[in-house]
XYZ file of C-alpha atoms in Angstrom:
180
model
C 18.045 18.114 108.752
C 17.745 18.471 104.981
C 20.569 17.405 102.701
C 22.416 20.319 101.135
C 25.390 20.818 98.839
C 27.718 21.354 101.789
C 26.815 17.912 103.177
C 27.256 16.146 99.836
C 30.886 16.000 98.833
C 31.657 13.031 96.584
C 35.171 11.968 97.448
C 35.124 8.184 97.332
C 34.387 7.749 101.021
C 30.852 6.360 101.221
C 29.447 5.668 104.706
C 26.665 3.620 103.096
C 25.533 1.629 106.132
C 25.672 4.732 108.327
C 23.423 6.497 105.790
C 20.899 3.645 105.806
C 21.020 3.520 109.592
C 20.479 7.283 109.827
C 17.434 7.028 107.517
C 15.982 4.243 109.665
C 16.599 6.229 112.856
C 14.962 9.386 111.478
C 11.947 7.559 110.065
C 11.539 5.506 113.246
C 10.803 8.707 115.169
C 7.378 8.795 113.465
C 6.007 5.309 114.109
C 2.858 6.451 115.901
C 0.489 6.143 112.906
C -0.119 2.462 112.020
C -1.381 3.507 108.559
C 2.011 4.933 107.608
C 4.405 2.917 105.472
C 8.052 3.714 104.924
C 10.095 3.591 101.720
C 13.887 3.714 102.098
C 15.553 4.103 98.714
C 19.353 3.836 98.517
C 21.124 4.924 95.331
C 24.904 4.772 95.155
C 27.584 4.772 92.502
C 30.090 3.273 94.916
C 30.228 0.902 97.821
C 30.456 0.921 101.590
C 33.885 2.022 102.737
C 33.541 4.596 105.498
C 30.807 3.740 108.048
C 31.623 4.104 111.728
C 28.346 3.324 113.466
C 26.685 0.607 111.352
C 27.789 -2.538 109.523
C 26.044 -4.715 106.967
C 25.213 -7.033 109.877
C 23.536 -4.346 111.996
C 21.611 -3.042 108.980
C 20.499 -6.588 108.124
C 19.129 -7.010 111.650
C 17.290 -3.673 111.465
C 15.823 -4.463 108.036
C 14.721 -7.901 109.252
C 13.064 -6.384 112.333
C 11.323 -3.650 110.343
C 10.260 -5.925 107.471
C 8.447 -8.052 110.062
C 6.083 -5.101 110.627
C 5.100 -5.187 106.917
C 5.273 -1.372 106.863
C 8.791 -0.892 105.495
C 10.189 -1.191 101.972
C 13.958 -1.154 101.481
C 15.211 -0.551 97.925
C 18.818 -0.331 96.729
C 20.452 0.521 93.436
C 24.202 0.329 93.096
C 27.028 -0.409 90.678
C 27.648 -3.738 88.974
C 28.476 -6.388 91.551
C 26.560 -4.710 94.389
C 23.477 -6.957 94.352
C 24.984 -9.620 96.656
C 26.284 -6.914 99.000
C 22.812 -5.405 99.411
C 21.185 -8.859 99.634
C 23.613 -9.810 102.415
C 22.598 -6.612 104.223
C 18.945 -7.703 104.192
C 17.551 -5.870 101.177
C 14.999 -8.094 99.382
C 16.443 -9.352 96.073
C 13.424 -8.012 94.142
C 14.236 -4.562 95.519
C 17.864 -4.466 94.338
C 19.059 -3.238 90.964
C 22.542 -2.767 89.584
C 23.375 0.070 87.211
C 26.373 1.504 85.409
C 27.594 5.025 86.234
C 27.282 6.150 82.609
C 24.743 8.356 80.862
C 22.942 5.295 79.501
C 23.121 3.593 82.907
C 21.700 6.676 84.596
C 18.797 6.737 82.130
C 18.180 3.028 82.808
C 18.231 3.664 86.553
C 15.943 6.681 86.287
C 13.350 4.838 84.192
C 13.326 1.791 86.456
C 13.066 3.952 89.574
C 10.128 5.755 87.988
C 8.377 2.479 87.167
C 9.158 0.991 90.590
C 7.932 4.071 92.436
C 4.772 4.242 90.332
C 4.107 0.572 91.041
C 4.824 1.047 94.759
C 2.308 3.884 95.063
C -0.286 2.010 92.994
C 0.139 -0.945 95.359
C -0.252 1.398 98.343
C -3.523 2.671 96.868
C -4.700 -0.952 96.681
C -3.868 -1.473 100.372
C -0.349 -2.929 100.260
C 1.902 -1.656 103.034
C 5.298 -2.823 101.749
C 7.009 -4.253 98.686
C 9.569 -7.000 98.171
C 9.444 -6.693 94.365
C 10.118 -3.025 93.634
C 12.158 -3.794 90.512
C 10.358 -6.961 89.454
C 6.966 -7.815 88.099
C 5.906 -11.393 88.618
C 2.332 -12.371 87.800
C 2.910 -16.079 88.464
C 1.092 -15.896 91.805
C -2.034 -14.260 90.391
C -5.004 -16.633 90.267
C -8.210 -16.478 88.216
C -10.041 -15.689 91.457
C -7.728 -12.701 91.996
C -8.649 -11.418 88.532
C -12.363 -12.064 89.103
C -12.255 -9.875 92.217
C -11.128 -6.848 90.170
C -13.652 -4.520 88.490
C -14.546 -6.054 85.106
C -13.502 -2.947 83.159
C -9.945 -3.148 84.513
C -9.074 -6.683 83.318
C -8.612 -8.065 79.816
C -7.085 -11.422 79.022
C -5.473 -12.599 75.771
C -3.428 -15.625 74.840
C 0.054 -14.754 73.560
C 0.611 -16.892 70.470
C 4.256 -16.007 69.809
C 7.094 -14.145 71.497
C 6.982 -10.371 71.051
C 7.420 -7.207 73.078
C 4.628 -6.249 75.462
C 4.220 -2.907 73.684
C 3.824 -4.549 70.256
C 1.338 -7.057 71.669
C -0.818 -4.400 73.370
C -0.783 -2.195 70.288
C -1.769 -5.195 68.121
C -4.981 -5.291 70.204
C -5.748 -1.680 69.206
C -4.824 -0.266 72.595
C -2.317 2.375 73.654
C 0.648 1.006 75.564
C 1.432 2.880 78.812
C 4.347 2.036 81.101
C 3.321 1.229 84.675
């Protein structure tokens, strides 16, 4: 059933693990297509304090089981101090982000969710079926052979001579910097 304003009543009683469990249960009803991947995105400004059906332990077991299929991506964004809580519940560390419940924090969260989602869908277009680095970009595992396999027009390589922002560096090469 769709979420509506009558179902959402912020009152400090967050059944976080029950919500994650409910999402898993609903999405698991549609496992018949092996080409389908699942993205479960949890955003909270609080913490678990009202679940009846699920615990961090049961969610961790479900996430572990589903991650083994390489078709599920679990992402969480919560208040300061929540990263270890989500990590202990099985969310991959690269898929967890903390944010502050302020206007600036909300803007930070929104921008990073936009970048992460854009990256996730770009990866899906390239054949990836899950992500363990939704909020991180790490090129350390990319080899020269990986780059050679890409279309020539899509790859440019420059040596960075001194520390600077990525945007300033790209623009110094006469190119337009685009996020994502």
